[in-house]
mmCIF file of C-alpha atoms in Angstrom:
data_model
loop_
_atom_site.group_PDB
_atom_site.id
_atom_site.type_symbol
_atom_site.label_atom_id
_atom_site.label_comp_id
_atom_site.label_asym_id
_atom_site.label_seq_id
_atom_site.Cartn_x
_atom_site.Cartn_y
_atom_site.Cartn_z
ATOM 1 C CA UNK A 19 143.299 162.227 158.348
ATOM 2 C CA UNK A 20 142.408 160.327 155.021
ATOM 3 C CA UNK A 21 141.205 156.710 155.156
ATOM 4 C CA UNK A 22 140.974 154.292 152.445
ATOM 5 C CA UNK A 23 138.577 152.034 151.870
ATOM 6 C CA UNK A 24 138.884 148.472 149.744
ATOM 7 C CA UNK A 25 135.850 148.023 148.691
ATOM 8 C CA UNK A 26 136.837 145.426 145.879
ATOM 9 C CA UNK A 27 139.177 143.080 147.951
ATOM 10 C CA UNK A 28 136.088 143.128 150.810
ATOM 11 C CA UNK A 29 133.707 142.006 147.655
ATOM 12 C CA UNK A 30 135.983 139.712 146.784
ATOM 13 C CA UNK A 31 135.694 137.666 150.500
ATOM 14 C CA UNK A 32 132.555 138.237 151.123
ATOM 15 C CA UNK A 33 131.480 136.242 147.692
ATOM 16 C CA UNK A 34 134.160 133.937 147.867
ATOM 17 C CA UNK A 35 133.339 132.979 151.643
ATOM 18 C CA UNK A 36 129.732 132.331 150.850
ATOM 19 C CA UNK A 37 130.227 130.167 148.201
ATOM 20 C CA UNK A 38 131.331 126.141 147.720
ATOM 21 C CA UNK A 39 133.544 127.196 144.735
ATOM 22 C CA UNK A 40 135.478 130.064 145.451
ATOM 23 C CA UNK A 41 137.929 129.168 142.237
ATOM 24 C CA UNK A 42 135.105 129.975 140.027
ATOM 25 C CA UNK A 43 134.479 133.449 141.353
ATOM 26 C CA UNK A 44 135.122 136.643 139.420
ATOM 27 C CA UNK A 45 134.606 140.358 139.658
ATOM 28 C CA UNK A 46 134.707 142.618 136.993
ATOM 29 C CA UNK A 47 134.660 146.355 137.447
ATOM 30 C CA UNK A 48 132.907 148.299 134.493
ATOM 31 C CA UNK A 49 133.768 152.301 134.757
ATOM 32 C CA UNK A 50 131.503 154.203 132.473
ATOM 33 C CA UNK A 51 130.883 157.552 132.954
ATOM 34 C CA UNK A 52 131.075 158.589 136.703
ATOM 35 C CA UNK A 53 129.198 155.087 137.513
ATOM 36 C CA UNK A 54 131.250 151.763 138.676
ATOM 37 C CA UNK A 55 129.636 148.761 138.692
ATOM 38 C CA UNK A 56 130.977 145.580 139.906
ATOM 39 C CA UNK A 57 130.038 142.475 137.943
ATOM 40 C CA UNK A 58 129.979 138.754 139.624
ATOM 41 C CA UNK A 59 129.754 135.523 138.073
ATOM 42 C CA UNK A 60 130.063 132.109 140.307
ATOM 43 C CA UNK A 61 129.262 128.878 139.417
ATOM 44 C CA UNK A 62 125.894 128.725 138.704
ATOM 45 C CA UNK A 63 125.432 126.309 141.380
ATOM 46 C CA UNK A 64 126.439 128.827 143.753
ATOM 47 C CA UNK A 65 124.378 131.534 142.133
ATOM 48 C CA UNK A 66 121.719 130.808 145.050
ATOM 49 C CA UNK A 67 123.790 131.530 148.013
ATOM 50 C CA UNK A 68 124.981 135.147 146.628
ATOM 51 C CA UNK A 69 121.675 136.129 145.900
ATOM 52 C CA UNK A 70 120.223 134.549 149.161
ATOM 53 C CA UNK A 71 116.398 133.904 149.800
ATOM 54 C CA UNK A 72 114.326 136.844 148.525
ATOM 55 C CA UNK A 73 117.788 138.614 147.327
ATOM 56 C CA UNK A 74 118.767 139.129 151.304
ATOM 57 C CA UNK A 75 122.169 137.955 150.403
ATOM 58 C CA UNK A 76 123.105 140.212 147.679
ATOM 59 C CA UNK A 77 120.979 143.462 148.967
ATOM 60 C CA UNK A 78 123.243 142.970 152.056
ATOM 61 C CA UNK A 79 126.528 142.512 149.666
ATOM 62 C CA UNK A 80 125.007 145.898 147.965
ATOM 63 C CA UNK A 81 124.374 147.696 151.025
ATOM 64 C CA UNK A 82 127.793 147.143 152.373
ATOM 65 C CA UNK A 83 129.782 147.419 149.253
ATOM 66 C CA UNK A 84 128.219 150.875 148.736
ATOM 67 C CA UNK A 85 128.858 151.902 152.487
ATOM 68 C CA UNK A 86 132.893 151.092 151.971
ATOM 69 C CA UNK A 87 132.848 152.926 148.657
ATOM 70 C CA UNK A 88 131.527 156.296 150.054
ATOM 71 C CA UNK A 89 134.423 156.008 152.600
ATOM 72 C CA UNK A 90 136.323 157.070 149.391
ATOM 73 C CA UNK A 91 133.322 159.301 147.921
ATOM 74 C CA UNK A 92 132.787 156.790 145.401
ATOM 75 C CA UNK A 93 129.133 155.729 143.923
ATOM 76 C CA UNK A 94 128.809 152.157 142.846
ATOM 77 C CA UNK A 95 126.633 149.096 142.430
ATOM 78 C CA UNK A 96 127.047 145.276 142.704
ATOM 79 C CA UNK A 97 125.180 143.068 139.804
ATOM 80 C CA UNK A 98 125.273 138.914 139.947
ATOM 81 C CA UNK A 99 125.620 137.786 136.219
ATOM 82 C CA UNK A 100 123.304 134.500 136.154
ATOM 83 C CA UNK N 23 101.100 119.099 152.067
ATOM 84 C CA UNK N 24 102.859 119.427 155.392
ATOM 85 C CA UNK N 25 100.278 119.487 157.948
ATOM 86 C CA UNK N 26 102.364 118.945 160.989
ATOM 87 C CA UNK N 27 105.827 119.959 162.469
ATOM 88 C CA UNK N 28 107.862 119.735 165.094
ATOM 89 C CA UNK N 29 109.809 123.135 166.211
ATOM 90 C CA UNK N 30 112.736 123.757 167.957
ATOM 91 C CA UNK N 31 113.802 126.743 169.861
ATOM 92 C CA UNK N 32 115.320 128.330 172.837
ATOM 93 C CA UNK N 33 111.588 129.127 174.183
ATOM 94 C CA UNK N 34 108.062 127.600 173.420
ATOM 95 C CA UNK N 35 107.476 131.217 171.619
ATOM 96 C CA UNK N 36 110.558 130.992 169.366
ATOM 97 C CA UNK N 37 110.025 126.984 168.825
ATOM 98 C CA UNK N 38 106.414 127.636 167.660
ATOM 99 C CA UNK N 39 107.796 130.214 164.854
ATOM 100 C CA UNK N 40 110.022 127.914 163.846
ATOM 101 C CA UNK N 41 107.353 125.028 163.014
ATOM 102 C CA UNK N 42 105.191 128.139 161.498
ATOM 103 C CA UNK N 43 108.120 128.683 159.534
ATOM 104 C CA UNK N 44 108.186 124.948 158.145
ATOM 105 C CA UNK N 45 104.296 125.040 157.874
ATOM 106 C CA UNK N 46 104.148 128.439 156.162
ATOM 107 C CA UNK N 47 101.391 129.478 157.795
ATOM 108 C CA UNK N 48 100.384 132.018 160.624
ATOM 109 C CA UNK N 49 99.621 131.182 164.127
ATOM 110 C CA UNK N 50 95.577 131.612 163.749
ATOM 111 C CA UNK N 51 95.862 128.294 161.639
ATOM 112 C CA UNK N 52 97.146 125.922 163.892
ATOM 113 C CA UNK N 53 96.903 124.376 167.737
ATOM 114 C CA UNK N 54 99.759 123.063 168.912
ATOM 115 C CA UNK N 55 101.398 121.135 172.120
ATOM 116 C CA UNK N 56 104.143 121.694 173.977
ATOM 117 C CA UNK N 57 106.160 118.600 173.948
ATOM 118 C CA UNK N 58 109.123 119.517 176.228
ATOM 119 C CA UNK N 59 109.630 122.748 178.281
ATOM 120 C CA UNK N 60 113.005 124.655 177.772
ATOM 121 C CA UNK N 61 115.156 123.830 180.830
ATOM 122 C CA UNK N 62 117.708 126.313 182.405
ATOM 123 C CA UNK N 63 121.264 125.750 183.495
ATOM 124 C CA UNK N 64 121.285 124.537 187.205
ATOM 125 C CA UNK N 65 124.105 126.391 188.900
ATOM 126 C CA UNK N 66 126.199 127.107 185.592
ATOM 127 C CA UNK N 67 126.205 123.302 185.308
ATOM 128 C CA UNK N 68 124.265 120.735 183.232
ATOM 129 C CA UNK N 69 122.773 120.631 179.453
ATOM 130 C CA UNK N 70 120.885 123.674 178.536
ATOM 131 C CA UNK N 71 118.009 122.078 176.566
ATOM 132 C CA UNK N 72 115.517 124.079 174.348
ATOM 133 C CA UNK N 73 111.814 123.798 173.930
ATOM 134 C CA UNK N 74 110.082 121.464 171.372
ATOM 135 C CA UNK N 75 106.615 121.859 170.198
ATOM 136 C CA UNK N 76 104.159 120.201 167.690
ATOM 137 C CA UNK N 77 102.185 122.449 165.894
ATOM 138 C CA UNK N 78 99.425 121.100 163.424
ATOM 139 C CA UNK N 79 97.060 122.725 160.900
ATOM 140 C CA UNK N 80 93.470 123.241 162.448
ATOM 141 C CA UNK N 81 90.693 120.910 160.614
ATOM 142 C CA UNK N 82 89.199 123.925 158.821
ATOM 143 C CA UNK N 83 92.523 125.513 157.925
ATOM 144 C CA UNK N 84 93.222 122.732 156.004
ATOM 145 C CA UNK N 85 89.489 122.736 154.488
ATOM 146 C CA UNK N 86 90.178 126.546 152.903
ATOM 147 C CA UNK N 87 93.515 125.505 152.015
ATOM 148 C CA UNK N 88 91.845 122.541 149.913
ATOM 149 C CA UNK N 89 89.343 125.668 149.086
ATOM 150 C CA UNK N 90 92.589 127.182 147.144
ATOM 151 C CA UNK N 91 91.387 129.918 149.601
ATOM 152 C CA UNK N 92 94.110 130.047 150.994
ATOM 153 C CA UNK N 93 96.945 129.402 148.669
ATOM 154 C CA UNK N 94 98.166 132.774 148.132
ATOM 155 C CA UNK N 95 99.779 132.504 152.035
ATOM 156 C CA UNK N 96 101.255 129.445 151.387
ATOM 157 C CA UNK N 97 102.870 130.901 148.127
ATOM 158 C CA UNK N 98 106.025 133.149 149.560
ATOM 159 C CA UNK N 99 107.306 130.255 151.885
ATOM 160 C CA UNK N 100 107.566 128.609 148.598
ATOM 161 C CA UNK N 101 109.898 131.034 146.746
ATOM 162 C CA UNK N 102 112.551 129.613 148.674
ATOM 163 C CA UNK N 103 112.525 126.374 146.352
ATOM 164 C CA UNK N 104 114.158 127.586 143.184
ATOM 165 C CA UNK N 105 117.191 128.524 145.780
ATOM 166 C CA UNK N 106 117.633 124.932 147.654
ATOM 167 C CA UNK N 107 121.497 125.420 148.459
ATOM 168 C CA UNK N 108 121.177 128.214 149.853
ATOM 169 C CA UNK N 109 119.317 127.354 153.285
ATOM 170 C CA UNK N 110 122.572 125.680 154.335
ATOM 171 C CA UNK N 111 124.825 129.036 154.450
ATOM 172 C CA UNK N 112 122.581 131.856 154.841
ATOM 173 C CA UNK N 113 120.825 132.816 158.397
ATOM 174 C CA UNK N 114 117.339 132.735 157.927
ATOM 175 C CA UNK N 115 114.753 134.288 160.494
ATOM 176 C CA UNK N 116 116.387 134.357 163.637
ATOM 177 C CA UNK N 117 113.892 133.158 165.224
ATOM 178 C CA UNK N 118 113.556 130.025 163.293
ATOM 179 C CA UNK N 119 117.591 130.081 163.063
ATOM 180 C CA UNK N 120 118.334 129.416 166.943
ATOM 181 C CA UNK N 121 118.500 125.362 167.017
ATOM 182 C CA UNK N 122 118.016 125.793 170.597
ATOM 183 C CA UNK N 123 120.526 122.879 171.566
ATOM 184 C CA UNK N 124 123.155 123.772 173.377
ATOM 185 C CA UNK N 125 126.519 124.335 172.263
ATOM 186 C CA UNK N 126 130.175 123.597 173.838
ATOM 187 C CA UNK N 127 132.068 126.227 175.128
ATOM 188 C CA UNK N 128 134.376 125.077 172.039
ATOM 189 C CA UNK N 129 131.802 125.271 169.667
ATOM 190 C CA UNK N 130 130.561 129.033 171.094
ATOM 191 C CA UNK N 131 134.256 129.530 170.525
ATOM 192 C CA UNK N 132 134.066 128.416 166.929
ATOM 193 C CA UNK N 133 131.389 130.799 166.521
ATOM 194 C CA UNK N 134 132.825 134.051 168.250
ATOM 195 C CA UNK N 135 136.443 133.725 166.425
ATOM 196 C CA UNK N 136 134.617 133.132 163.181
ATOM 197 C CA UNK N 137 132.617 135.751 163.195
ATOM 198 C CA UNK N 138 135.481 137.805 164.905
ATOM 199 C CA UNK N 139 137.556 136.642 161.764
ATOM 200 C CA UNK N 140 134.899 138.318 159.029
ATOM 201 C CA UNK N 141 133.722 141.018 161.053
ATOM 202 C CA UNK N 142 137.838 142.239 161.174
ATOM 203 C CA UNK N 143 138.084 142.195 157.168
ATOM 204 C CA UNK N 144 135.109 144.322 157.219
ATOM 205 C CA UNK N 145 136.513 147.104 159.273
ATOM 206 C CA UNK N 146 139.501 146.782 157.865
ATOM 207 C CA UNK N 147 138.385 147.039 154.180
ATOM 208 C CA UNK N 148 136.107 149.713 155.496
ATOM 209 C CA UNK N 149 139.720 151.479 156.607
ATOM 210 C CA UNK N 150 138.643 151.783 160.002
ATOM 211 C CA UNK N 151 140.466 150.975 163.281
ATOM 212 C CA UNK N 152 138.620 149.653 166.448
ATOM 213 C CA UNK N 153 138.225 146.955 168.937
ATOM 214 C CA UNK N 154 135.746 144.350 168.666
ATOM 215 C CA UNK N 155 134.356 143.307 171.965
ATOM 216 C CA UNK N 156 133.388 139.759 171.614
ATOM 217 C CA UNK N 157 130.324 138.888 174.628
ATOM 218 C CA UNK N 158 127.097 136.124 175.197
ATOM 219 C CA UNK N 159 123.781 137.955 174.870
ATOM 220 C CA UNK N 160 121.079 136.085 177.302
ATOM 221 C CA UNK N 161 120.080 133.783 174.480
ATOM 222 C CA UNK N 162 123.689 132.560 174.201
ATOM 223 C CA UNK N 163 123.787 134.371 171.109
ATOM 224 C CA UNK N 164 127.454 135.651 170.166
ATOM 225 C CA UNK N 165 127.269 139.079 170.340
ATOM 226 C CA UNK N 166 130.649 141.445 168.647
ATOM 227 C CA UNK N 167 130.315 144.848 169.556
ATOM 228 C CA UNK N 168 132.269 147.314 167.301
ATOM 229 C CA UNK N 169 134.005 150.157 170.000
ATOM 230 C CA UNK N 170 136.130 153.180 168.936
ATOM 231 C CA UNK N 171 136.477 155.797 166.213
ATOM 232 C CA UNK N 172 133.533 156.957 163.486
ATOM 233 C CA UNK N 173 131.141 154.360 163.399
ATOM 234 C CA UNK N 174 128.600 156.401 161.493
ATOM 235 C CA UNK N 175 129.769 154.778 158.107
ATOM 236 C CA UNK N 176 129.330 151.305 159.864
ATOM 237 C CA UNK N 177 125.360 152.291 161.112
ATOM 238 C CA UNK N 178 124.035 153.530 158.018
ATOM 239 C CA UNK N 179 120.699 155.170 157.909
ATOM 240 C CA UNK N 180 118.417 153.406 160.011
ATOM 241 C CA UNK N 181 120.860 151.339 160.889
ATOM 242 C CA UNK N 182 121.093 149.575 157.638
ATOM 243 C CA UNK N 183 124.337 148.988 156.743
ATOM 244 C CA UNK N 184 124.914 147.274 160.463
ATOM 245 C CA UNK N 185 122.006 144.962 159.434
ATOM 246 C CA UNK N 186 123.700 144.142 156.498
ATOM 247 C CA UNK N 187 126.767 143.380 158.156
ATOM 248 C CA UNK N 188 125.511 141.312 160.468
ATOM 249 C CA UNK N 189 123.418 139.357 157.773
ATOM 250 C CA UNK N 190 126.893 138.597 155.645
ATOM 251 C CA UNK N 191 128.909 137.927 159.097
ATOM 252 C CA UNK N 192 126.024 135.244 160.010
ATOM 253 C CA UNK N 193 126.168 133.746 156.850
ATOM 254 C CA UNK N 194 129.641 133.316 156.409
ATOM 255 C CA UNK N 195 130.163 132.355 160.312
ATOM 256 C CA UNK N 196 127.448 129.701 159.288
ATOM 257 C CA UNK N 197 128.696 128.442 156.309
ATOM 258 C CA UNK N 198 132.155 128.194 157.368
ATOM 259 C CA UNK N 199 130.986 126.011 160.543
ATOM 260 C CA UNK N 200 128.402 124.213 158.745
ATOM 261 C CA UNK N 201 125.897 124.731 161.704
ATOM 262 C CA UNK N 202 123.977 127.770 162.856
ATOM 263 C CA UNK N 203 124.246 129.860 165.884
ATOM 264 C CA UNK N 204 122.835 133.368 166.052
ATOM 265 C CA UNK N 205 125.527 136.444 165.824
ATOM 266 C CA UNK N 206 125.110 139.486 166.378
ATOM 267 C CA UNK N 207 126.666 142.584 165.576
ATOM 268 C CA UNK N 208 126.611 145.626 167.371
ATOM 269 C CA UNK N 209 128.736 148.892 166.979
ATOM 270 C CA UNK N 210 128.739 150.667 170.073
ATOM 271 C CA UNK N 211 125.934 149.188 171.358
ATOM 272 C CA UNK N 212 123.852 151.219 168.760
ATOM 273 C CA UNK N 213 121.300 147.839 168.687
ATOM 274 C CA UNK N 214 121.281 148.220 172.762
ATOM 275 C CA UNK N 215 120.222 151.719 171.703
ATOM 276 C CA UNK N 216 117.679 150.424 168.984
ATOM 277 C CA UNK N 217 116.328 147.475 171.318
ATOM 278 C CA UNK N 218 115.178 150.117 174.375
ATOM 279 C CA UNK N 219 112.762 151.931 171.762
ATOM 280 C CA UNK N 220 111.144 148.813 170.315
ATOM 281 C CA UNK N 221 110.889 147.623 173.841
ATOM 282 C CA UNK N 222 109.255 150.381 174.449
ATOM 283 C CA UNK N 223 107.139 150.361 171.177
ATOM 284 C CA UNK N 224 106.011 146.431 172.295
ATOM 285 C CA UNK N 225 104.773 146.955 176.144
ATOM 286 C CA UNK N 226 102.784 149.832 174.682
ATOM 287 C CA UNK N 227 101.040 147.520 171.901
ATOM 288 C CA UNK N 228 100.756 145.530 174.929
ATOM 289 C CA UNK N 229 98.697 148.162 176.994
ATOM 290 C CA UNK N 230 96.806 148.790 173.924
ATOM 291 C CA UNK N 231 95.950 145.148 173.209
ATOM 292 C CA UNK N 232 94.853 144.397 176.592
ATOM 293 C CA UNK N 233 92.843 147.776 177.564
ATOM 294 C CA UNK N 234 91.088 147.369 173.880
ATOM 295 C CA UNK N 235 90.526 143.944 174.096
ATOM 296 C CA UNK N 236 92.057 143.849 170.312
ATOM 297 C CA UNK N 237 94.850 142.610 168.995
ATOM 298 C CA UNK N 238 97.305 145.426 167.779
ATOM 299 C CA UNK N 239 99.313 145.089 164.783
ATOM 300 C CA UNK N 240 102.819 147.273 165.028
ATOM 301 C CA UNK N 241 104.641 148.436 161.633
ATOM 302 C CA UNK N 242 106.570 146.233 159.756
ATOM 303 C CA UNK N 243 109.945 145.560 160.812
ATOM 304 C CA UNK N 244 113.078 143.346 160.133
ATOM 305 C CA UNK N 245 113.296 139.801 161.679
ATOM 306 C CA UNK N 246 115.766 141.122 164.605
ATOM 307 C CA UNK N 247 113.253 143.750 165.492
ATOM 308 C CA UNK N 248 110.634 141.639 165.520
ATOM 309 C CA UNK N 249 112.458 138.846 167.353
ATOM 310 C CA UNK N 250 113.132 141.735 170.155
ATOM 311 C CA UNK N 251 109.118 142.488 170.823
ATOM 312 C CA UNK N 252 108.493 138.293 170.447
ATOM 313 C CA UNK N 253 110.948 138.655 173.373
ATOM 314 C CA UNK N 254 110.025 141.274 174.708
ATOM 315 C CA UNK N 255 106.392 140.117 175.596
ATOM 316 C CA UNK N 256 106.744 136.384 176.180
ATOM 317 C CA UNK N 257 106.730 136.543 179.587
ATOM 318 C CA UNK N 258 103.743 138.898 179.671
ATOM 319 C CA UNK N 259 100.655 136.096 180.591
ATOM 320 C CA UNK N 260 98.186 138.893 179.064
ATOM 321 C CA UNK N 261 99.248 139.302 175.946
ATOM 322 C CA UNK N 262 100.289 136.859 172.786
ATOM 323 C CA UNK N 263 102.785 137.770 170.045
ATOM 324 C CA UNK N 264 102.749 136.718 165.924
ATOM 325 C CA UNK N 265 104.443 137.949 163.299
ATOM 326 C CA UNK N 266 102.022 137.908 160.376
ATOM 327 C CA UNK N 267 102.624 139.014 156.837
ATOM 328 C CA UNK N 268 105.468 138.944 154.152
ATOM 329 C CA UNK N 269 108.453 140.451 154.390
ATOM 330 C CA UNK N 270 109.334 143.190 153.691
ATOM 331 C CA UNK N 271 105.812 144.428 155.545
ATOM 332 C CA UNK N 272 105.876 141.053 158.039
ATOM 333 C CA UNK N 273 104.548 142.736 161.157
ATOM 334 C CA UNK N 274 104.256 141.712 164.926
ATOM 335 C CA UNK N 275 100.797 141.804 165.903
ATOM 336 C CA UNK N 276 100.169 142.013 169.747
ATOM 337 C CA UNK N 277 96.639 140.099 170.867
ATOM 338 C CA UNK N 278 95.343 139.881 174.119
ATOM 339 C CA UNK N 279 95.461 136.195 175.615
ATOM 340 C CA UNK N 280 92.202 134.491 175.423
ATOM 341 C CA UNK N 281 92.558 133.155 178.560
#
């Protein structure tokens, strides 16, 4: 039995859900070497609510993302470009 | 300076944390009254009302704080300010989190299919199949418990990743309502689990406390841990509960009652 995991689509909700201006949201994915890490810019009004009071937010975002990504034996990491 | 609040909870305990929370201080600093008891349902029927306290700053708290003594506790309250937006849509403490009013069966609706709603992407995106049984916890929190399959990937070490789903389900569920209720996430009730051994961990601080005559101060843990020995021990007359510190080290400590 293989499952698949969607670990970008889920980042994609989880930001644009949190946020007041889901239009402005993107995610960039930068492979180099055997490392992917997924880049996030928001309006920089919402910058706040990814990140979250003392980074709780975006550990949480981390934490997940990286649990749904070894469902596929993948390594990767989740960055908030401010 | 704030030297007075008014808190808000589903118990005295929970309101007082709350004001502490506003105040950014510990419990040693203040004295407080309690200006209306939390009232139960009669028969099912009837407003469920929470407790309110006022809790002010003792005299010669606010003398060190003048001091600059004791600036350095009031500091990490204070990192919330460069982040104002984001008190709105994220859960904070749970503990200061529960508004302790009661909601409508329509509005404890709202919550559960919301949550329901974010908590199904997850498992989805996490290409896993189960149920989600949706139930209210004692503290009419929503709780969705996560049944069938391999939930290891969903626990995490330590039960991590389940934290962090529940923190990003509470959010969202709170933005997208624009009020806060507490939700909680369970897989398997793991957390049911979890909550027996802290249980356990509390009445024994408790024992230890009391038979010492000195307060006990447990390890640091995560605001839902903590928020299950607060419980835990509120209705235990010989014993008083605070969570002191900053996170992530914030620690219940377990004193006897003075009384």
């Amino acid at each position: 039995m293989s499952r698949t995991a969607d670990p970008e689509s889920l980042l994609r909700y989880l930001v644009t859900s949190l946020v007041d201006s889901p239009d402005a949201v993107s995610i960039a994915k930068k492979v180099s070497g055997g490392s992917t890490v997924y880049e996030i810019s928001v309006d920089p009004d919402d910058v706040g609510k990814v990140i979250g009071r003392q980074g709780r937010i975006i550990k949480a975002i981390r934490t997940v993302i990286r649990a749904a990504s070894s469902v596929n034996g993948d390594h990767v990491d989740v960055e908030v470009l401010g | 300076m704030i030297r007075e609040s008014i808190g808000e909870g589903p118990t005295v305990e929970e309101a007082i944390d709350a004001a502490l929370a506003e105040l950014g201080v510990q419990q040693d600093a203040v004295e407080f009254e309690v200006l209306e008891e939390p009232s139960r349902k009669i028969l099912g029927l009837g407003v469920e009302r929470g407790a309110r306290v006022r809790v002010w700053l003792k005299d010669e708290f606010i003398a060190q704080i003048v001091d600059g003594r004791e600036v350095r506790q009031q500091e990490p309250e204070h990192i919330d300010s460069p982040l104002p937006a984001e008190a709105d849509s994220q859960g904070a403490d749970p503990i200061a989190k529960s508004t302790g009013a009661a909601l409508s069966e329509e509005e404890l609706d709202a919550v559960a299919d919301a949550a329901s709603d974010t908590i199904n992407v997850i498992l989805e995106s996490f290409g896993i199949e189960a149920e989600v049984e949706e139930y209210e916890g004692d503290e009419d929190e929503i709780i969705l418990d996560v049944v069938g399959g391999d939930m290891a990937v969903l626990i995490g070490r330590h039960g991590r990743t389940l934290d962090s789903i529940q923190v990003l389900t509470s959010a969202i569920t709170n933005k997208r309502l624009g009020f806060r209720h507490p939700v909680i996430i369970d897989i398997e009730g793991y957390r049911n689990r979890r909550k027996a051994k802290l249980e356990e961990i509390g009445f024994r601080a408790a024992a230890r406390a009391v038979r010492q005559g000195t307060p006990v101060k447990l390890r640091p843990m995560s605001a839902l841990e903590r928020r299950v020995i607060h419980i835990s021990l509120r209705d235990d007359p010989k014993v008083q509960t605070a969570s002191e510190g900053d996170e992530p080290y914030r620690s219940v400590v377990v004193s006897p009652s003075r009384r």
